[in-house]
Coordinates of C-alpha atoms and ligand atoms in Angstrom, one line a residue:
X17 CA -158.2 52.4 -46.0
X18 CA -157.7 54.4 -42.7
X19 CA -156.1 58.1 -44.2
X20 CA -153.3 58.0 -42.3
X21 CA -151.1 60.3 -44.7
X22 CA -154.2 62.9 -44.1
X23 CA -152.8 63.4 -40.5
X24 CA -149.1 62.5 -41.0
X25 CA -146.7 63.2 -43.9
X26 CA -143.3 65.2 -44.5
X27 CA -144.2 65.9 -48.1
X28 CA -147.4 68.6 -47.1
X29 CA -147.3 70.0 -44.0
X30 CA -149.4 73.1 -42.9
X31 CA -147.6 75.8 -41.9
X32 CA -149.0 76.3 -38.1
X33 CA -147.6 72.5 -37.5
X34 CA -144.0 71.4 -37.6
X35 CA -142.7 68.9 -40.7
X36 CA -142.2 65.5 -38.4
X37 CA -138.6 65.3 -38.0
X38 CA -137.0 68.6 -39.2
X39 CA -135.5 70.9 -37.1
X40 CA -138.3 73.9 -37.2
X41 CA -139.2 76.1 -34.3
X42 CA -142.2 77.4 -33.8
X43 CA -141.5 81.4 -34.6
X44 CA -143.5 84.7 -33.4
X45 CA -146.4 84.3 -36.0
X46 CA -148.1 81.2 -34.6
X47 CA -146.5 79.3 -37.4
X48 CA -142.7 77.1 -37.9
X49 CA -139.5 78.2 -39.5
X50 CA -136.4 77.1 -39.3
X51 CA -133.8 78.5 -36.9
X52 CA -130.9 80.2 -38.4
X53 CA -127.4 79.6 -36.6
X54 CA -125.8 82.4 -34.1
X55 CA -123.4 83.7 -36.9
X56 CA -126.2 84.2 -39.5
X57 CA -128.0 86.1 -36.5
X58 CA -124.3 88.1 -35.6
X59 CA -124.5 89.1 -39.5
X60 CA -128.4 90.0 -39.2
X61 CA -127.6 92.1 -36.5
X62 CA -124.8 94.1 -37.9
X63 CA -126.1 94.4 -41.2
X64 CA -129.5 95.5 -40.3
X65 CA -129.3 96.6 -36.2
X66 CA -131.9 96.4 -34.5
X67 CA -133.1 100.0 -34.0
X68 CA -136.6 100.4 -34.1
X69 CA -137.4 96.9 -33.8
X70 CA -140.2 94.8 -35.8
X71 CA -143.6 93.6 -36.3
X72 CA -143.4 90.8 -33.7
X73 CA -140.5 92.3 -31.4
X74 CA -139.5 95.8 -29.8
X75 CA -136.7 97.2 -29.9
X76 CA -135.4 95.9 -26.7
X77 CA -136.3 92.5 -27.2
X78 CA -134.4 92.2 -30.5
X79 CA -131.7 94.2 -29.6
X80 CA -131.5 91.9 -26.3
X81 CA -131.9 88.2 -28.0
X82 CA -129.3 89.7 -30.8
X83 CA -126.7 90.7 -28.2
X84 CA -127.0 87.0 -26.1
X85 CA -126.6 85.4 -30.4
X86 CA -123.4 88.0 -30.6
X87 CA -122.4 86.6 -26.9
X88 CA -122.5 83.5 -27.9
X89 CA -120.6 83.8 -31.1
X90 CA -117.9 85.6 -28.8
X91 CA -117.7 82.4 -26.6
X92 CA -117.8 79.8 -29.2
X93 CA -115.1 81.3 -31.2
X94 CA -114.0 85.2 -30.5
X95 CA -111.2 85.9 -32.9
X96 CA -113.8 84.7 -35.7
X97 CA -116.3 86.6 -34.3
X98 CA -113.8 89.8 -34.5
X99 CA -113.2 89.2 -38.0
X100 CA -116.4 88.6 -38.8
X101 CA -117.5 92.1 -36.9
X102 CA -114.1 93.7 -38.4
X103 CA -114.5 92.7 -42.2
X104 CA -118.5 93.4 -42.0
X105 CA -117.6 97.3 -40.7
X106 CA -114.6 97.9 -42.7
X107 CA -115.7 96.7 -46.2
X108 CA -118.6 99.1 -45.4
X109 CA -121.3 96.1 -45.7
X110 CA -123.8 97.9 -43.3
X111 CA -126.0 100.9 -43.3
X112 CA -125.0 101.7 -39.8
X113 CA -121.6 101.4 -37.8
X114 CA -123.3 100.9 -34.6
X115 CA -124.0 97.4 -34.3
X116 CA -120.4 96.6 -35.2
X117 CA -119.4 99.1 -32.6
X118 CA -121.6 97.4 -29.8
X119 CA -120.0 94.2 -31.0
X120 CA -116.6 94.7 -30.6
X121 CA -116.7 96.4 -27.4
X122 CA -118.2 92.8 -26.0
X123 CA -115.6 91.2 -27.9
X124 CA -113.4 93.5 -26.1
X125 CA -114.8 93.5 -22.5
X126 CA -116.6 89.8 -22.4
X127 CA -113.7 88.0 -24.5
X128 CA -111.5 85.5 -23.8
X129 CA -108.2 87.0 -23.0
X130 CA -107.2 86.5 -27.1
X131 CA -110.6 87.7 -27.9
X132 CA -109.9 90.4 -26.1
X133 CA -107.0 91.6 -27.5
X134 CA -107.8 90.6 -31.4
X135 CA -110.7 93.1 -30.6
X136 CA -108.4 95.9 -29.1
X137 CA -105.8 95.5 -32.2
X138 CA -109.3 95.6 -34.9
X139 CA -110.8 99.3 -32.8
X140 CA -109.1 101.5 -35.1
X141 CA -110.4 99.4 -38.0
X142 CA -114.0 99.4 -36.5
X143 CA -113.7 102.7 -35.0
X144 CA -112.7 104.9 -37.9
X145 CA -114.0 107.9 -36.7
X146 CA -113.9 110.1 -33.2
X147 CA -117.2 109.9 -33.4
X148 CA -116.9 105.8 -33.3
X149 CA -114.3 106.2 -31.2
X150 CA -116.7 107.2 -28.3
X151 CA -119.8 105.5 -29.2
X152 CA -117.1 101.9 -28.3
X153 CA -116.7 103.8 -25.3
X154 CA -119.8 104.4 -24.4
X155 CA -120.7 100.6 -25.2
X156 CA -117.8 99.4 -23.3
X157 CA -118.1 101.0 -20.1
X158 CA -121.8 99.4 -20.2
X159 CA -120.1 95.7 -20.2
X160 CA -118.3 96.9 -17.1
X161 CA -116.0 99.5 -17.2
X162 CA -112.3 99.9 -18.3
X163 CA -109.2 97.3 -18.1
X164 CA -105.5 98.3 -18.6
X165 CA -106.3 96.3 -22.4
X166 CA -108.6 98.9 -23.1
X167 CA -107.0 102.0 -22.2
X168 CA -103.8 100.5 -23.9
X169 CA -105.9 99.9 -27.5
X170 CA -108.0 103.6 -27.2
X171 CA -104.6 105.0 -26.5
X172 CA -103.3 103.7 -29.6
X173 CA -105.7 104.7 -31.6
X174 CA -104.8 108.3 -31.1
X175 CA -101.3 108.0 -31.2
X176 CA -101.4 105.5 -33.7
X177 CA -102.6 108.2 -36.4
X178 CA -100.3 110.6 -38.4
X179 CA -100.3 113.9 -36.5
X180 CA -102.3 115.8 -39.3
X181 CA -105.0 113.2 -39.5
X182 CA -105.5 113.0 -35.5
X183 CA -105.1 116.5 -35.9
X184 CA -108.7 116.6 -38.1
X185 CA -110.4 113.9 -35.8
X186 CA -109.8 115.9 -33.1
X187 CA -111.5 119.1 -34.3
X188 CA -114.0 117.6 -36.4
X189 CA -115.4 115.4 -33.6
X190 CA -114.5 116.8 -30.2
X191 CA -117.4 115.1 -28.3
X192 CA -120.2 112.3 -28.6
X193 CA -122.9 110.7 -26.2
X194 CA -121.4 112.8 -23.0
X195 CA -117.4 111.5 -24.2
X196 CA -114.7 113.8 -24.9
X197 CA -111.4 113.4 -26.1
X198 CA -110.4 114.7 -23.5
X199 CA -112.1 112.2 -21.5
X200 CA -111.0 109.3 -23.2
X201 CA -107.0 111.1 -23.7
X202 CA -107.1 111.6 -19.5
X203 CA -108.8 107.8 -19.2
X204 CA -106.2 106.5 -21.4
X205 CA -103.3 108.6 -21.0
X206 CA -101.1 107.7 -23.9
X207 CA -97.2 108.7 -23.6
X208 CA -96.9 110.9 -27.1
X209 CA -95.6 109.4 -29.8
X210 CA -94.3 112.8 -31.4
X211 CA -93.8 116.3 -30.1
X212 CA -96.8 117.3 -33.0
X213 CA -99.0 114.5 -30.8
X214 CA -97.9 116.2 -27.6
X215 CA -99.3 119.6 -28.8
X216 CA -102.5 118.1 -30.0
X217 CA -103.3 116.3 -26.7
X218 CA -102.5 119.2 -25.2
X219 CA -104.6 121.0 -27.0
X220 CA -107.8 118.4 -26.4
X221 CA -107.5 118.4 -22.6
X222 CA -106.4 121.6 -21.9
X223 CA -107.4 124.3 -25.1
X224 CA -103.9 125.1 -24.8
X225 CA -101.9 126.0 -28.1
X226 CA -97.8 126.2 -28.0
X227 CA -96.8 129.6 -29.0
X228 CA -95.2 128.9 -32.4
X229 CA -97.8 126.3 -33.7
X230 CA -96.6 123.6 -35.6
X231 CA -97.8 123.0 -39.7
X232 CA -99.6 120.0 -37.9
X233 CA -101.7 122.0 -36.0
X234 CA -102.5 124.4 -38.2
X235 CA -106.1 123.6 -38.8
X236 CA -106.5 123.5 -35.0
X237 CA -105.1 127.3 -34.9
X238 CA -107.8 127.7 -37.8
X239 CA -110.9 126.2 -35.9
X240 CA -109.9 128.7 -32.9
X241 CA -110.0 131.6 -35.2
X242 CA -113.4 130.0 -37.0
X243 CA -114.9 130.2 -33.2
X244 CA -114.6 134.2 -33.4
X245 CA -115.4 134.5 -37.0
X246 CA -118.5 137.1 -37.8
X247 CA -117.9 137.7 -41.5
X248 CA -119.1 134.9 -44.7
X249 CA -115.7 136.4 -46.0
X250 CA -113.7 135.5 -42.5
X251 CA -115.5 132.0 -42.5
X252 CA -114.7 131.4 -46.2
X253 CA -111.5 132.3 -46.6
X254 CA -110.6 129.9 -43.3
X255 CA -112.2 126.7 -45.0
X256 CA -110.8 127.4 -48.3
X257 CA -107.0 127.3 -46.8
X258 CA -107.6 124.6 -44.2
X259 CA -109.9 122.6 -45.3
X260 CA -112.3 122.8 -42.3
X261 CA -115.2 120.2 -42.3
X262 CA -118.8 122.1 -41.5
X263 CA -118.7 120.8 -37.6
X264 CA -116.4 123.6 -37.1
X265 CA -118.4 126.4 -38.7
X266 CA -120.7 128.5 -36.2
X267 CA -123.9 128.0 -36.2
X268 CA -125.3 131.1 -37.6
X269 CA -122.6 131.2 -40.5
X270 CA -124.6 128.2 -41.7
X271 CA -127.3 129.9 -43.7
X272 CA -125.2 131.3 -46.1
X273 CA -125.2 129.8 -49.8
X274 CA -121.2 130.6 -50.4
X275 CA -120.4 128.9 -46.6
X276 CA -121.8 126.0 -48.5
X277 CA -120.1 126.4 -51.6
X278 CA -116.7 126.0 -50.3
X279 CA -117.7 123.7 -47.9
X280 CA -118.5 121.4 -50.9
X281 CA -115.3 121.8 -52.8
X282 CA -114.1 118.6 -49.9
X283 CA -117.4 117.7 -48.5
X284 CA -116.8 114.1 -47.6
X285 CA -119.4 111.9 -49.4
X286 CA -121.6 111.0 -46.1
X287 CA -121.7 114.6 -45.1
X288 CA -122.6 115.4 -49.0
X289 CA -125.4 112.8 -49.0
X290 CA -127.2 114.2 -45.2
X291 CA -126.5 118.1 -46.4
X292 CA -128.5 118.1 -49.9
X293 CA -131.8 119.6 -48.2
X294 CA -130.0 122.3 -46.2
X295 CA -127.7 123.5 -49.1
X296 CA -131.0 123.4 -51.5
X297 CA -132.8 125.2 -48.6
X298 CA -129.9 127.5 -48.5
X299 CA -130.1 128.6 -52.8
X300 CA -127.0 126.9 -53.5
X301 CA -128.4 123.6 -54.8
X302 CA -131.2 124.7 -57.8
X303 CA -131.8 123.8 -61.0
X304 CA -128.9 124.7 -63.3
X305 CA -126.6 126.2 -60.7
X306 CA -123.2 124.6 -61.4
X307 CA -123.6 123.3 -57.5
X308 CA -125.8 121.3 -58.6
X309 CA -123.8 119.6 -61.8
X310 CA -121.1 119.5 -59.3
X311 CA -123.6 117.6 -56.6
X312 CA -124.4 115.6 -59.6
X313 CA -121.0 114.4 -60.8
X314 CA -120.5 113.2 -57.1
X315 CA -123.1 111.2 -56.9
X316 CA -121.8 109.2 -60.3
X317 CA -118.7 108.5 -59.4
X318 CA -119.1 104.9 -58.5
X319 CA -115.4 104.5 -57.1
X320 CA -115.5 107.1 -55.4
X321 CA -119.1 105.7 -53.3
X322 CA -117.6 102.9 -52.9
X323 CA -113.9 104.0 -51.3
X324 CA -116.2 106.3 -49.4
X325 CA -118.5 103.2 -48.2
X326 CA -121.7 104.8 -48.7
X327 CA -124.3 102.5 -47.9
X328 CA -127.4 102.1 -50.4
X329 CA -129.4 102.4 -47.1
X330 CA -127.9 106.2 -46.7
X331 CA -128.9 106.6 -50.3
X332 CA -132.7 105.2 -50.0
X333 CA -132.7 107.7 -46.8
X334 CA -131.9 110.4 -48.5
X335 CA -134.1 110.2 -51.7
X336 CA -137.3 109.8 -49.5
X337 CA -136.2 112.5 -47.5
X338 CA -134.7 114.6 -49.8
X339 CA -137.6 113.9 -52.6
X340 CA -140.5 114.7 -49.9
X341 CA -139.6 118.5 -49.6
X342 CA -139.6 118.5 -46.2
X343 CA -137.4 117.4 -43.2
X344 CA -138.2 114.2 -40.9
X345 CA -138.1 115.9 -37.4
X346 CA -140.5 119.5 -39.6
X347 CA -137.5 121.2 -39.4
X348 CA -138.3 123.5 -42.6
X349 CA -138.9 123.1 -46.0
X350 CA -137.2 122.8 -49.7
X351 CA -137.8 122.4 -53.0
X352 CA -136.0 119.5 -54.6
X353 CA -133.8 119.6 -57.7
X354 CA -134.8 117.4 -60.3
X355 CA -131.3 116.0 -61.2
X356 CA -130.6 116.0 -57.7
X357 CA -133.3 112.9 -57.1
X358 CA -132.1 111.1 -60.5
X359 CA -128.9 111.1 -59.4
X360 CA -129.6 109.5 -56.1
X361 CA -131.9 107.1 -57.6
X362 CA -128.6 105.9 -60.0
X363 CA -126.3 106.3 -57.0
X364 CA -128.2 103.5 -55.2
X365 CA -127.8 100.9 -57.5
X366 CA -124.2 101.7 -58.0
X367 CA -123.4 101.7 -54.0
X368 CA -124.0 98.0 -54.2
X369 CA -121.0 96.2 -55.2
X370 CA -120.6 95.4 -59.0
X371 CA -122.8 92.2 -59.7
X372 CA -121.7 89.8 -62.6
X373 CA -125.6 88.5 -63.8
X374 CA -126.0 84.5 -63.3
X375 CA -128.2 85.2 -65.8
X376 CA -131.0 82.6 -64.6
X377 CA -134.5 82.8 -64.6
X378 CA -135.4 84.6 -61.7
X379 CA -138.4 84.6 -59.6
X380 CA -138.6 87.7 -57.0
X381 CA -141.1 87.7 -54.6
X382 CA -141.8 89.9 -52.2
X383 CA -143.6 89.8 -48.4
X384 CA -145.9 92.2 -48.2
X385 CA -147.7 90.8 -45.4
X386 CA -149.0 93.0 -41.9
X387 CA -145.6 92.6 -40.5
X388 CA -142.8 93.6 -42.7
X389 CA -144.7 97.2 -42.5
X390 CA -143.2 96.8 -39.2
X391 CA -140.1 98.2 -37.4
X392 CA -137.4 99.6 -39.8
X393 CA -134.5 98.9 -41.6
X394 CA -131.3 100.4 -39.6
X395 CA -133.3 102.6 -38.1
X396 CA -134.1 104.3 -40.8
X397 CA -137.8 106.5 -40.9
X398 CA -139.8 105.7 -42.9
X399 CA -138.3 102.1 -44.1
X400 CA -139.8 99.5 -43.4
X401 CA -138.9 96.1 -44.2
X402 CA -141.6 95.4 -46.8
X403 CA -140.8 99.1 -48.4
X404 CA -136.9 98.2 -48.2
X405 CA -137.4 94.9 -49.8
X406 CA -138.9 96.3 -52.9
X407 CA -135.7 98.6 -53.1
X408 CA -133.8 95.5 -52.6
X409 CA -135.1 93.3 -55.4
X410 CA -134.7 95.9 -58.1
X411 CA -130.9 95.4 -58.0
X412 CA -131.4 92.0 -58.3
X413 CA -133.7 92.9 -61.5
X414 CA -131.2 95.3 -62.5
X415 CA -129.1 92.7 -62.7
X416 CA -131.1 89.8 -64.3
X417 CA -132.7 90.1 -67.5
X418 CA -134.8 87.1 -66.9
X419 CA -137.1 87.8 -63.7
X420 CA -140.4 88.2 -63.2
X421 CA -142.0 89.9 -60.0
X422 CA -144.7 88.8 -57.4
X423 CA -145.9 89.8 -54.2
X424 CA -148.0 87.8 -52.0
X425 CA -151.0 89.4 -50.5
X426 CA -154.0 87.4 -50.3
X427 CA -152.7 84.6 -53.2
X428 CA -150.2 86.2 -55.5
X429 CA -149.9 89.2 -57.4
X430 CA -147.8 90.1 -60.3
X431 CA -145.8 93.5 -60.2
X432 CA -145.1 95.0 -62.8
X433 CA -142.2 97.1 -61.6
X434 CA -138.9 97.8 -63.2
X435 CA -135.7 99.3 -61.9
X436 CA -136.2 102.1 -64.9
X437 CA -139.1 103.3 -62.8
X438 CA -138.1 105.7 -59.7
X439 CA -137.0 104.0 -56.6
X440 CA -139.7 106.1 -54.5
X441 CA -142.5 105.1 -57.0
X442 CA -141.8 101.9 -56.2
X443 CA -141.6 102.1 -52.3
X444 CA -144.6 104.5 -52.4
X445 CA -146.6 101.4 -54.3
X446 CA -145.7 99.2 -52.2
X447 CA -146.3 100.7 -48.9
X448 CA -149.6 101.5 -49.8
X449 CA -150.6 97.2 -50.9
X450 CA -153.2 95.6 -49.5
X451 CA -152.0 93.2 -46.7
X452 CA -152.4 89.4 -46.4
X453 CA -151.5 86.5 -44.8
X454 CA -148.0 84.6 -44.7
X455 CA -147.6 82.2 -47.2
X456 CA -144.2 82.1 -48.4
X457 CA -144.9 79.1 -49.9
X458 CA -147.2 80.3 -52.8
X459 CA -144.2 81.5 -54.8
X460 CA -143.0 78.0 -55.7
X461 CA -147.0 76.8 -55.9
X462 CA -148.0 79.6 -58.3
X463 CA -144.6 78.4 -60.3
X464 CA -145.8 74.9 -60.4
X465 CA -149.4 75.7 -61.3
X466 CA -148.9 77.9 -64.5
X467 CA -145.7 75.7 -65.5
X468 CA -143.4 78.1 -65.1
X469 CA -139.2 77.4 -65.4
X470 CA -137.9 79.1 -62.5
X471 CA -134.6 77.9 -61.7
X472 CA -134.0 80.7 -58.9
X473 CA -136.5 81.7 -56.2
X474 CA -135.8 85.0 -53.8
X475 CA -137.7 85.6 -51.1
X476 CA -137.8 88.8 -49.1
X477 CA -139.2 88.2 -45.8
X478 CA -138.9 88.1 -42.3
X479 CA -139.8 84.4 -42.5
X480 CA -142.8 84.6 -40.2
X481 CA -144.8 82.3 -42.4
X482 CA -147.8 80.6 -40.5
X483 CA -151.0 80.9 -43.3
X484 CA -150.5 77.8 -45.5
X485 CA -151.4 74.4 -46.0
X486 CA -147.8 73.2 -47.4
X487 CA -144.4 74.5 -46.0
X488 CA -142.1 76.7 -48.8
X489 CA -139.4 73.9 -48.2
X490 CA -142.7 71.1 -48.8
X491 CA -143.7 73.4 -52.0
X492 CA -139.8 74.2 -53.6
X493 CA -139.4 70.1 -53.3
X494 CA -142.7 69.7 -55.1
X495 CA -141.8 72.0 -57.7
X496 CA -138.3 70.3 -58.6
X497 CA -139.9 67.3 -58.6
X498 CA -143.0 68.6 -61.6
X499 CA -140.8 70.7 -63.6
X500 CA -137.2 68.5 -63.3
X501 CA -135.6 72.1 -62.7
X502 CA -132.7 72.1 -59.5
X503 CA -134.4 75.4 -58.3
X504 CA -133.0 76.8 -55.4
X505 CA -134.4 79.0 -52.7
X506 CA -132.5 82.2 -51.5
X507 CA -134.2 83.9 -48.7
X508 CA -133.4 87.6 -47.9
X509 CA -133.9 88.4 -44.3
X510 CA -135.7 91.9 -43.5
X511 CA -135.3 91.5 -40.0
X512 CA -132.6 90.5 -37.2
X513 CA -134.7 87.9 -36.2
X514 CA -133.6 84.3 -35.6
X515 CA -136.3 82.6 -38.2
X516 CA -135.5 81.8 -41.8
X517 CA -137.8 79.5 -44.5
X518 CA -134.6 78.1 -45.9
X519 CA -133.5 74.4 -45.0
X520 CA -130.3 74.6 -43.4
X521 CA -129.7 70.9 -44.3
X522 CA -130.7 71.6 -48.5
X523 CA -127.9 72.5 -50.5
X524 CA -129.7 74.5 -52.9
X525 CA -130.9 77.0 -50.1
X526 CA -129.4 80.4 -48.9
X527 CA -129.9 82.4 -46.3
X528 CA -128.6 86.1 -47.2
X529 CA -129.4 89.3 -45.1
X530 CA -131.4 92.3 -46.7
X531 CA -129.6 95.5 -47.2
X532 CA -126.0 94.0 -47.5
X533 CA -124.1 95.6 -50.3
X534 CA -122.6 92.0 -50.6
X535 CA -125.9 90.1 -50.8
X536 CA -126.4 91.1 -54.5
X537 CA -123.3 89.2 -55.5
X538 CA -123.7 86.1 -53.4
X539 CA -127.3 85.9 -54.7
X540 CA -126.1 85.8 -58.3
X541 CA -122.8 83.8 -57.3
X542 CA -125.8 81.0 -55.7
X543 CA -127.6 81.2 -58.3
X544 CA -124.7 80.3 -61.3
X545 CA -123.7 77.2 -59.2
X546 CA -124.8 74.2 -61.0
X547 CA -125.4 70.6 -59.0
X548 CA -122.2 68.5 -59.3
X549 CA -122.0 65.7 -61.8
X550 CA -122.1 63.1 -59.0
X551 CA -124.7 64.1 -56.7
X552 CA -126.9 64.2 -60.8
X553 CA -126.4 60.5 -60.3
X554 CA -128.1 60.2 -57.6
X555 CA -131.7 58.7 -57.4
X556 CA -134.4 61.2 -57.5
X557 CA -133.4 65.4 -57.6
X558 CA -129.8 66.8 -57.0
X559 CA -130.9 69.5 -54.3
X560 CA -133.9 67.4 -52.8
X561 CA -133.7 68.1 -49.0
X562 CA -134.0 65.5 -46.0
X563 CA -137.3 66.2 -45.1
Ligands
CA626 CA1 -145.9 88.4 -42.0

């Protein structure tokens, strides 16, 4: 009998070919994937930006195809797209407000005229900070400049705020990325709200201060009198009474250990996280001090990480920086606290939303391949996607008692890694694996082949699979067929690419990005569901795809 099946079949296809009649495209590696639709990419993109690029893509190129997805999302249906970009920022979802910035300010300029104004009513939502506040203008004036929408919703946003709160925006952040508030107060030229709003604009465009300052503006009065300050005593004394964040100390008062120390009495948590080195370098953070404890209790409070949105990403950053004794860019030295690192290493885990466990047996396998070592993960230095996915599995195995680890290299190798271990360990080991070719299919093949029950498969990867002779979607249908088990397949993108393993078409596959504090839950929410009793009744499996 003429072999046809050899040459033709939709039950094993090699990777570098397509499976006849699915929807796959051929992706950067030479091999197919699936495409994933334009709102998966718009979460991609604001979860993990597109700074620093990836193995297959630089930074420009990603950060161009993203923006044409985000466009597109904008055309199909902007006030989702707002909500989307609005919820994602606000519930503190990503490691970096950026993307969500760049987002809204083409929702804003490139919008429909709804779309346009959904976006200018969700700025101060998106744009919590000054500092936001003029990275949106910075992004918008790129897409073409200002419209009376624009200068209506940036004017808001300052009179918008209770005077003591605009009061602290204004002194903590008076400029960004060549924009002032007193560029964007003369560009938008808001009509005061208050007489207390009045002074303070005044006081942003022209340095001026009324004669009798109001209670409102005292901290501004403060800052002015910080700007002449020679003494630790002077500087001390003016933080302690008005509470005045470090942007508004001089530079050379910022050496000193007690600056620090009452600095930290209301260090907001991000500013906490980003200052550990300098107040170890400093003598205030050391073993024992009572800084320290205090630097400690921080870090535990889990409500308190959470109302603050810090990102498990800011977290990761700071233990591999923090850990390593030395800063990024050389700038000096330190030696780190012991209960300092723990601490981080516990705060990670807890940044992540609380997960209730689906308590199924897990299967987590990670990409270790030549290009997830490439690019990084929001920009971060130093983190990689194959070095962040390891970081990202753990809290999946914090979670689930039942999971086993593998990586594939060259075949597959089992990890034995635990979340008890130290995060760093674990990134250290494996940054330094040996590389292999793409198979994200093996897995589901090394399941079959030792008879394993796996009723949840996660892969972390960028999806740019090309070195096997059977497709993951060919393999995971194989492997419910063998074992009778409804596995299901959740894929955890690394990378704001547009490729992704999972069948769009098979119920039993998710796509979910890396490094969202949400992803966690969803993957454990995914992996409870059970099939329904009807589709059960069907002939042959419950999740068995089309192709
Ligand atoms: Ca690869």
């Amino acid at each position: 009998m003429f072999n046809i099946r050899k040459w033709f079949s939709t039950s094993k296809t090699p990777q570098s070919e397509p499976i006849p009649g699915s929807t796959q495209v051929p992706n950067s590696a030479g091999g197919y994937s699936f495409e994933v639709n334009d709102w998966m990419r718009l979460d991609r993109f604001l979860i993990l930006g597109t700074e620093g690029g990836s193995y297959y893509a630089t930074e420009q190129k990603l950060t161009r195809e993203s923006a044409e997805a985000v466009l597109r999302c904008i055309q199909a249906d902007g006030s989702r797209a707002v909500a989307c970009i609005a919820r994602i920022s606000k519930e503190g979802r990503a490691a970096k407000n950026d993307p969500a910035i760049f987002a809204l300010a083409m929702a804003a300029k490139l919008g429909d005229e709804a779309t346009r104004k959904a976006a200018g009513q969700a700025l101060p939502e998106v744009c919590r900070t000054g500092t936001h506040l003029m990275h949106f203008a910075e992004f918008a004036e790129g897409f073409g400049g200002w419209g009376r929408g624009l200068r209506g919703a940036v004017g808001r946003w300052y009179n918008d705020k209770p005077a003591s709160e605009l009061a602290y925006q204004l002194v903590k952040y008076q400029s960004r990325d060549g924009w002032s508030n007193r560029d964007l107060l003369r560009l938008s030229h808001p009509k005061a709200k208050t007489p207390d709003h009045q002074a303070l604009f005044a006081w942003a465009t022209r340095g001026s201060l009324p004669a009798e300052v109001p209670s409102a503006l005292a901290i501004v009065e403060a800052v002015e009198r910080a700007k002449k300050a020679t003494t630790v005593n002077e500087i001390v004394a003016l933080i302690r009474t008005h509470d005045l964040p470090r942007e508004c100390v001089p530079t050379q008062l910022l050496t000193h250990a007690p600056v620090w120390e009452a600095l930290l009495e209301r260090m907001p948590f991000t500013a906490l996280i980003r200052n550990l080195a300098t107040m170890t370098r400093v003598g205030l953070l050391a073993p024992m001090a009572p800084a320290t404890a205090e630097v400690v209790r921080r870090l535990e409070d889990e409500a308190g990480l959470i109302k603050a949105r810090v990102h498990p990403v800011q977290v990761l950053a700071a233990l591999m920086t923090y850990k390593s004794g030395k800063g990024v860019r050389g700038n000096g030295s330190w030696s780190p606290v012991a209960a300092v690192v723990d601490a981080l290493d516990a705060a990670f885990y807890k940044a992540f939303r609380a997960v209730e466990p689906s308590n199924t047996k897990t299967l987590l396998a990670l990409d270790v391949s030549g290009s997830m070592s490439g690019g990084t993960v929001a920009g971060v230095p130093g983190l990689t996607p194959r070095v962040a996915s390891s970081a990202m599995a753990l809290v999946t195995a914090a979670t689930e008692k039942q999971h086993g680890f593998v990586a594939f290299t060259n075949g597959l190798t089992e990890l034995d890694i635990s979340p008890r271990q130290r995060l760093d360990d674990i990134c250290a080991r494996t940054a330094a694996m040996p590389f292999g070719g793409t198979d994200c299919a093996l897995p589901m093949l090394w399941a079959k082949e030792r008879k394993l029950e796996v009723e949840t498969f996660i892969v972390y990867t960028d999806s740019e699979t090309w070195a096997g002779k059977i497709h993951p979607v060919q393999a995971l249908a194989d492997y419910r067929r063998e074992s009778g088990l409804p596995a299901k397949l959740i894929v955890v993108g690394m990378t704001a690419n547009k490729f992704s393993i999972a069948d769009p078409k098979d119920a039993g596959m998710l796509d979910v990005v890396g490094f969202d504090t949400a992803s966690p839950a969803l993957i454990a929410d995914f992996s409870r569901l059970r099939p329904s009793p009807r589709r059960k009744e069907q002939k042959g499996h419950p999740y068995r795809g089309e192709v």
